[in-house]
Coordinates of C-alpha atoms in Angstrom, one line a residue:
M1 CA 113.9 48.7 117.9
A2 CA 110.5 48.6 120.5
E3 CA 112.0 46.1 124.0
V4 CA 108.9 45.7 124.6
L5 CA 106.1 43.5 122.4
T6 CA 102.2 43.0 123.8
F7 CA 99.6 41.5 121.0
G8 CA 95.7 42.5 121.4
E9 CA 92.5 43.8 120.0
P10 CA 92.4 47.7 119.9
M11 CA 89.0 49.3 120.2
G12 CA 87.4 52.7 119.1
L13 CA 85.6 53.5 122.5
M14 CA 82.7 56.1 122.6
V15 CA 82.5 57.2 126.2
A16 CA 78.4 58.7 127.5
D17 CA 79.2 62.2 127.6
E18 CA 76.1 62.2 130.6
V19 CA 75.2 60.2 133.3
R20 CA 72.1 58.2 131.7
P21 CA 71.1 54.7 130.6
L22 CA 73.6 54.2 127.1
K23 CA 70.5 53.3 125.8
D24 CA 69.2 57.2 126.4
V25 CA 72.6 59.3 125.8
E26 CA 72.5 61.3 123.4
H27 CA 76.3 62.8 123.3
F28 CA 80.2 60.9 123.1
T29 CA 83.7 61.2 123.0
R30 CA 85.6 59.2 121.1
Y31 CA 88.8 57.4 122.3
V32 CA 90.7 54.6 121.9
C33 CA 90.2 51.3 124.0
G34 CA 91.6 48.0 124.5
A35 CA 93.8 46.5 127.3
E36 CA 97.1 45.8 125.3
V37 CA 96.8 49.8 124.2
N38 CA 96.9 50.7 127.7
F39 CA 99.9 48.8 128.7
C40 CA 101.8 50.3 125.7
I41 CA 100.6 54.2 126.5
G42 CA 101.9 53.0 130.4
L43 CA 105.0 52.0 129.1
A44 CA 105.9 54.5 126.5
R45 CA 104.7 57.9 128.7
L46 CA 107.6 56.0 131.0
G47 CA 110.4 55.9 128.2
H48 CA 110.3 52.6 127.2
S49 CA 109.6 51.3 123.3
V50 CA 107.2 49.4 123.2
A51 CA 105.7 47.5 120.1
Y52 CA 101.6 46.4 119.5
V53 CA 101.1 42.9 117.4
S54 CA 97.7 43.2 115.9
R55 CA 94.7 44.0 112.9
V56 CA 92.7 46.6 112.8
G57 CA 90.3 47.4 109.4
R58 CA 90.8 49.7 107.2
D59 CA 88.0 52.5 108.4
P60 CA 87.9 55.2 110.1
F61 CA 88.4 54.0 113.1
G62 CA 91.2 52.3 112.4
A63 CA 92.7 54.8 110.7
H64 CA 92.5 57.0 113.8
I65 CA 93.8 53.9 116.6
R66 CA 96.9 54.0 113.6
D67 CA 97.5 57.7 114.3
F68 CA 96.7 57.5 118.1
L69 CA 98.8 54.8 118.7
E70 CA 101.8 56.6 116.6
T71 CA 101.3 59.9 118.2
N72 CA 101.6 58.1 121.9
R73 CA 105.0 56.6 120.5
I74 CA 103.9 53.4 119.9
D75 CA 105.3 51.2 117.1
A76 CA 102.7 50.5 115.5
R77 CA 104.2 48.2 112.7
Y78 CA 102.6 45.5 113.2
V79 CA 99.2 47.1 113.1
E80 CA 97.7 45.3 109.7
Q81 CA 94.6 46.9 108.3
D82 CA 91.9 44.7 107.1
E83 CA 90.6 44.9 103.9
E84 CA 87.0 43.1 104.3
W85 CA 87.0 42.8 108.0
L86 CA 86.0 46.0 110.6
T87 CA 87.7 47.4 113.7
G88 CA 86.2 46.7 117.0
M89 CA 84.3 49.2 118.6
Q90 CA 83.0 49.8 122.4
L91 CA 80.6 52.1 124.4
K92 CA 81.3 52.8 128.5
A93 CA 78.7 54.8 130.2
K94 CA 79.6 57.6 132.3
V95 CA 79.5 56.8 136.2
E96 CA 79.7 59.1 139.3
A97 CA 80.7 55.7 141.4
G98 CA 81.3 52.2 141.2
D99 CA 81.8 50.6 137.6
P100 CA 80.7 51.8 134.1
E101 CA 78.2 49.9 132.0
V102 CA 79.7 48.4 128.8
V103 CA 78.7 46.8 125.5
N104 CA 81.4 45.3 123.0
F105 CA 81.0 45.1 119.7
R106 CA 83.9 42.9 118.6
K107 CA 82.4 40.4 116.6
C108 CA 83.8 39.1 113.2
T109 CA 86.0 42.2 113.6
A110 CA 89.7 42.6 112.3
F111 CA 91.9 41.5 114.5
S112 CA 89.3 38.5 115.2
H113 CA 91.0 37.4 111.6
F114 CA 94.0 37.4 112.9
S115 CA 96.2 34.2 112.0
P116 CA 99.6 32.4 113.7
D117 CA 101.0 33.3 110.2
D118 CA 100.7 36.9 110.9
L119 CA 103.2 37.0 113.4
K120 CA 106.1 36.1 110.7
T121 CA 107.0 39.3 110.5
I122 CA 108.4 39.9 113.8
N123 CA 111.4 41.2 114.5
W124 CA 113.2 39.2 117.7
E125 CA 116.2 41.8 118.1
G126 CA 116.5 43.7 121.5
V127 CA 112.9 42.7 122.5
R128 CA 113.5 42.0 126.2
H129 CA 109.6 41.6 127.6
V130 CA 106.7 39.8 125.9
H131 CA 102.9 40.8 127.6
V132 CA 100.4 39.0 127.0
T133 CA 96.5 39.5 128.8
G134 CA 93.8 36.6 128.4
I135 CA 91.3 38.5 125.6
P136 CA 92.3 37.8 122.4
V137 CA 91.7 33.9 123.2
A138 CA 88.7 34.5 123.5
L139 CA 87.6 35.8 120.0
S140 CA 88.6 33.2 117.9
T141 CA 90.4 29.8 117.4
N142 CA 93.3 31.0 115.2
C143 CA 93.7 34.3 117.8
R144 CA 93.6 31.9 120.5
A145 CA 96.6 29.5 118.5
A146 CA 98.4 33.0 117.7
S147 CA 98.2 33.8 121.4
V148 CA 100.1 30.8 122.0
L149 CA 102.7 30.9 119.6
F150 CA 103.1 33.9 120.3
M151 CA 104.4 33.2 123.7
K152 CA 106.4 30.4 122.4
L153 CA 108.4 32.6 120.2
A154 CA 109.0 34.8 122.8
R155 CA 110.0 31.4 125.0
Q156 CA 112.5 30.7 122.1
H157 CA 113.9 34.1 121.6
G158 CA 114.8 34.4 125.1
V159 CA 112.5 37.1 126.1
Q160 CA 110.6 37.5 129.6
I161 CA 106.5 36.8 129.5
S162 CA 104.2 38.3 131.5
F163 CA 100.5 37.2 131.6
D164 CA 97.3 39.0 132.4
P165 CA 94.4 36.9 132.8
N166 CA 92.0 39.9 132.2
L167 CA 88.7 37.7 132.2
R168 CA 86.4 38.5 130.1
P169 CA 83.2 36.3 131.5
A170 CA 81.2 37.2 128.2
L171 CA 83.1 36.8 125.3
W172 CA 83.4 33.1 127.0
R173 CA 80.3 30.4 125.5
D174 CA 81.7 28.2 128.2
K175 CA 83.5 29.0 131.9
Q176 CA 85.1 25.2 132.3
E177 CA 86.6 25.9 128.4
M178 CA 88.2 29.3 129.8
V179 CA 89.7 28.3 133.2
H180 CA 91.0 25.7 131.0
A181 CA 92.2 28.3 128.3
M182 CA 93.4 30.8 130.8
N183 CA 95.5 28.1 132.9
E184 CA 97.3 27.2 129.6
L185 CA 98.6 30.6 129.1
A186 CA 99.5 31.4 132.6
A187 CA 101.8 28.2 132.6
M188 CA 104.0 29.3 129.3
A189 CA 104.6 32.4 131.7
D190 CA 107.4 33.7 133.5
I191 CA 105.0 36.5 135.7
V192 CA 101.8 36.0 136.3
L193 CA 99.7 38.4 137.2
P194 CA 95.7 38.0 138.1
G195 CA 93.5 39.8 140.4
I196 CA 92.5 38.2 143.8
G197 CA 88.9 37.6 142.1
E198 CA 90.5 36.0 139.2
G199 CA 92.3 33.8 140.6
K200 CA 90.2 31.8 142.7
L201 CA 87.9 31.6 140.0
L202 CA 90.5 30.2 137.8
T203 CA 92.3 28.0 140.8
G204 CA 89.7 27.3 143.2
R205 CA 91.4 28.2 146.0
E206 CA 89.9 31.7 148.5
E207 CA 93.7 32.5 149.7
A208 CA 96.4 34.6 148.2
G209 CA 99.1 31.8 148.9
E210 CA 96.8 29.3 147.6
I211 CA 96.5 30.8 144.5
A212 CA 100.1 31.2 144.2
D213 CA 101.3 28.0 145.1
F214 CA 98.6 26.6 141.8
F215 CA 100.3 28.2 139.8
L216 CA 104.1 28.1 140.2
G217 CA 105.9 25.7 138.8
G218 CA 107.3 24.8 135.1
V219 CA 108.4 27.9 133.9
T220 CA 106.5 30.3 136.1
H221 CA 108.5 31.9 138.6
T222 CA 106.3 34.9 140.2
V223 CA 102.5 35.1 140.7
I224 CA 101.3 38.6 141.8
L225 CA 98.0 39.4 143.3
K226 CA 96.0 42.3 142.4
V227 CA 93.8 42.6 145.9
G228 CA 92.1 46.3 145.0
S229 CA 92.7 49.2 147.8
K230 CA 94.7 46.5 150.4
G231 CA 97.4 46.8 147.5
A232 CA 99.3 43.1 146.3
F233 CA 100.6 40.0 146.9
C234 CA 103.4 38.6 145.4
K235 CA 105.0 34.7 146.4
C236 CA 107.8 33.4 144.1
S237 CA 109.4 30.2 143.4
G238 CA 111.1 28.8 146.7
G239 CA 108.5 30.1 148.9
R240 CA 109.7 33.9 149.5
F241 CA 106.7 35.9 150.0
F242 CA 105.5 39.9 150.9
E243 CA 102.7 41.9 150.2
S244 CA 102.7 46.1 149.2
D245 CA 100.1 47.8 150.3
G246 CA 97.8 50.1 148.1
F247 CA 97.7 53.7 147.9
L248 CA 95.6 56.1 148.8
V249 CA 92.6 57.1 146.4
E250 CA 90.6 60.3 147.3
H251 CA 87.8 59.7 144.8
V252 CA 87.4 56.9 142.3
V253 CA 86.6 58.4 138.7
D254 CA 86.8 55.1 137.0
T255 CA 88.0 51.7 137.8
V256 CA 88.6 50.3 133.8
G257 CA 92.2 49.8 133.2
A258 CA 93.2 50.1 136.8
G259 CA 95.0 46.4 136.4
D260 CA 96.8 47.9 133.5
G261 CA 98.1 50.5 134.8
F262 CA 99.4 47.4 137.6
A263 CA 101.2 46.0 135.2
V264 CA 102.7 48.7 133.6
G265 CA 103.6 49.7 137.1
V266 CA 105.3 46.0 137.4
V267 CA 106.7 45.4 133.7
S268 CA 108.4 48.8 133.8
A269 CA 109.9 48.3 137.2
L270 CA 111.9 45.6 136.4
L271 CA 113.0 46.5 132.7
E272 CA 114.9 49.1 135.1
G273 CA 116.3 46.6 137.0
L274 CA 114.1 47.5 140.3
S275 CA 113.3 44.9 143.0
L276 CA 109.8 43.0 142.7
Q277 CA 109.1 44.9 145.9
Q278 CA 109.6 48.7 144.5
A279 CA 107.6 46.4 141.4
L280 CA 104.5 46.2 143.1
K281 CA 105.1 49.7 145.1
R282 CA 104.9 51.3 141.4
G283 CA 102.2 49.1 139.9
N284 CA 99.9 50.2 142.7
A285 CA 100.9 53.9 142.2
I286 CA 99.6 53.2 138.5
G287 CA 96.8 51.5 139.3
A288 CA 95.4 54.1 142.2
L289 CA 96.6 56.9 139.1
A290 CA 94.0 55.1 137.1
V291 CA 91.0 55.3 138.7
M292 CA 91.2 58.9 139.4
S293 CA 90.7 59.7 135.9
F294 CA 87.8 59.2 133.2
G295 CA 88.6 57.3 129.8
D296 CA 90.9 53.9 129.8
N297 CA 94.1 55.5 129.7
E298 CA 93.7 59.3 130.9
G299 CA 95.0 58.5 134.3
L300 CA 98.1 57.0 133.3
P301 CA 101.2 58.6 134.3
T302 CA 104.4 60.5 132.7
R303 CA 107.9 59.6 134.9
V304 CA 107.4 63.0 136.6
Q305 CA 104.2 62.5 137.0
L306 CA 104.3 59.6 138.7
D307 CA 107.4 60.2 140.1
A308 CA 105.5 63.4 141.9
F309 CA 102.1 61.1 142.7
M310 CA 104.7 58.8 144.7
S311 CA 107.0 61.3 146.7
K312 CA 103.0 63.0 148.1
Q313 CA 102.4 59.6 148.9
K314 CA 105.6 58.9 151.0
G315 CA 105.3 62.3 152.4

């Protein structure tokens, strides 16, 4: 049985083979993308058992995604196949520096028709952790309801919950609605993992400590802010706080997936009984590895690769 569950939309990803505006690109290479996909792959490569709760279409992209998950040792038993609606898709530009141009095709996709009733099939036996992002709630009313219920079910079963806002403003028609929805989910999580920019937007506060204070309280006992190349800042209930420096990145190839890699590092470390300080350090390491590779999840390391990278940086 899986020790970790996550919920979200996997998509077919077509990455440009040449550095040109997307409208001019003639050849693409196929991958699989999705914040939660990246999280699953990262955990699986470190030896953790993880299951993905989702829905794809009964189409070539959907079939490929299911094969891809299983090849990467991710439990796909909760990935339903929709007979009517198609799998989402994304186009991504190839860049030599900075963030790539990305175009999503995810309106009325199979996953956007996921409903709270679809969560009834989950077997919670042995589940230790649930990871949720803020992406599904932006896709449809029923996906938002399913996200909330997913977290409530995890709480009822005594499962620890982490939440990464993973903001996608382009998916929202109203900024205030987005902020309200994100903060609603954050208040249901034990651990909240925003980027510093996301934290400022969601709280209206500027300093890391003040942003953390906004989220702390209720069931939320730990807030970890990603601060890019500077590393991470963590504050816990009771006022304890600390920082962790980032790792040296010689050349940034693709920034997509760095935040998901950070979440992998934090969650995997905590599952293994490591301290929060060690969890932040591992998160920073995997985030650094992620930005040095093309694709959304190609840079996520195995245990051997992670240990080698951290040892090299230490030396």
